[in-house]
Amino acid sequence: MARIVVAGAGAIGASIAYYLALRGAKDVVLAERGEIASGATARAMGGVRQQFSTAPEVRLARESIRFFEELGP
């Protein structure tokens, strides 16, 4: 039996399972009732929000834009 079950195999659930495994978790199960990334992740438009109220959030948004620009097409 799995010790850790992550519900939802979208971007967030898959990321959580991945990082748990990187940290040494052995019994991680990623559960999804449909196909992987078929829920909200499949409908995401990929935008980066630009309206924030704190300086750290503004910096994160700016760095995110820079990161995506560097990825290229």
Tab-separated table of C-alpha atoms in Angstrom:
chain	number	residue	atom	x	y	z
A	1	MET	CA	0.000	0.000	0.000
A	2	ALA	CA	1.246	3.499	-0.851
A	3	ARG	CA	2.220	5.808	1.978
A	4	ILE	CA	1.635	8.952	-0.123
A	5	VAL	CA	-1.166	9.430	-2.643
A	6	VAL	CA	-1.267	12.624	-4.698
A	7	ALA	CA	-4.752	13.273	-6.063
A	8	GLY	CA	-4.710	14.781	-9.532
A	9	ALA	CA	-2.086	14.289	-12.252
A	10	GLY	CA	-2.079	17.802	-13.615
A	11	ALA	CA	0.820	20.238	-13.458
A	12	ILE	CA	0.617	20.688	-9.691
A	13	GLY	CA	-0.025	17.063	-8.718
A	14	ALA	CA	2.685	15.728	-11.036
A	15	SER	CA	5.118	18.346	-9.728
A	16	ILE	CA	4.364	17.399	-6.113
A	17	ALA	CA	4.902	13.696	-6.840
A	18	TYR	CA	8.135	14.464	-8.706
A	19	TYR	CA	9.613	16.566	-5.916
A	20	LEU	CA	8.581	14.074	-3.244
A	21	ALA	CA	10.438	11.395	-5.191
A	22	LEU	CA	13.476	13.665	-5.523
A	23	ARG	CA	13.471	14.074	-1.742
A	24	GLY	CA	13.543	10.313	-1.284
A	25	ALA	CA	9.866	9.381	-0.878
A	26	LYS	CA	9.563	5.750	-1.982
A	27	ASP	CA	5.845	4.960	-1.996
A	28	VAL	CA	4.288	7.809	-3.984
A	29	VAL	CA	1.220	7.157	-6.132
A	30	LEU	CA	-0.123	9.754	-8.553
A	31	ALA	CA	-3.885	9.207	-8.924
A	32	GLU	CA	-5.972	10.663	-11.754
A	33	ARG	CA	-9.534	9.706	-12.683
A	34	GLY	CA	-9.073	10.734	-16.315
A	35	GLU	CA	-5.973	11.165	-18.422
A	36	ILE	CA	-2.817	12.847	-17.173
A	37	ALA	CA	-3.080	16.643	-17.449
A	38	SER	CA	-6.653	16.425	-18.753
A	39	GLY	CA	-8.321	18.693	-16.174
A	40	ALA	CA	-7.545	22.353	-15.535
A	41	THR	CA	-3.967	21.925	-16.788
A	42	ALA	CA	-5.263	21.004	-20.252
A	43	ARG	CA	-7.226	24.262	-20.407
A	44	ALA	CA	-4.491	26.554	-19.093
A	45	MET	CA	-3.649	29.426	-21.418
A	46	GLY	CA	-0.078	29.789	-20.185
A	47	GLY	CA	-0.237	33.423	-19.207
A	48	VAL	CA	1.724	35.069	-16.426
A	49	ARG	CA	-0.364	37.310	-14.192
A	50	GLN	CA	0.992	40.851	-13.914
A	51	GLN	CA	-1.138	42.478	-11.192
A	52	PHE	CA	0.379	41.974	-7.755
A	53	SER	CA	0.445	43.945	-4.546
A	54	THR	CA	3.793	42.976	-3.040
A	55	ALA	CA	7.335	43.526	-4.275
A	56	PRO	CA	8.292	39.798	-4.186
A	57	GLU	CA	5.257	38.879	-6.314
A	58	VAL	CA	6.096	41.608	-8.844
A	59	ARG	CA	9.699	40.349	-9.053
A	60	LEU	CA	8.495	36.774	-9.546
A	61	ALA	CA	6.171	37.830	-12.391
A	62	ARG	CA	8.955	39.795	-14.101
A	63	GLU	CA	11.392	36.900	-13.786
A	64	SER	CA	8.730	34.517	-15.113
A	65	ILE	CA	8.292	36.616	-18.255
A	66	ARG	CA	12.072	36.746	-18.733
A	67	PHE	CA	12.282	32.969	-18.267
A	68	PHE	CA	9.584	32.274	-20.883
A	69	GLU	CA	11.203	34.676	-23.341
A	70	GLU	CA	14.486	32.781	-23.000
A	71	LEU	CA	12.789	29.437	-23.707
A	72	GLY	CA	12.055	30.454	-27.279
A	73	PRO	CA	9.373	29.016	-29.542
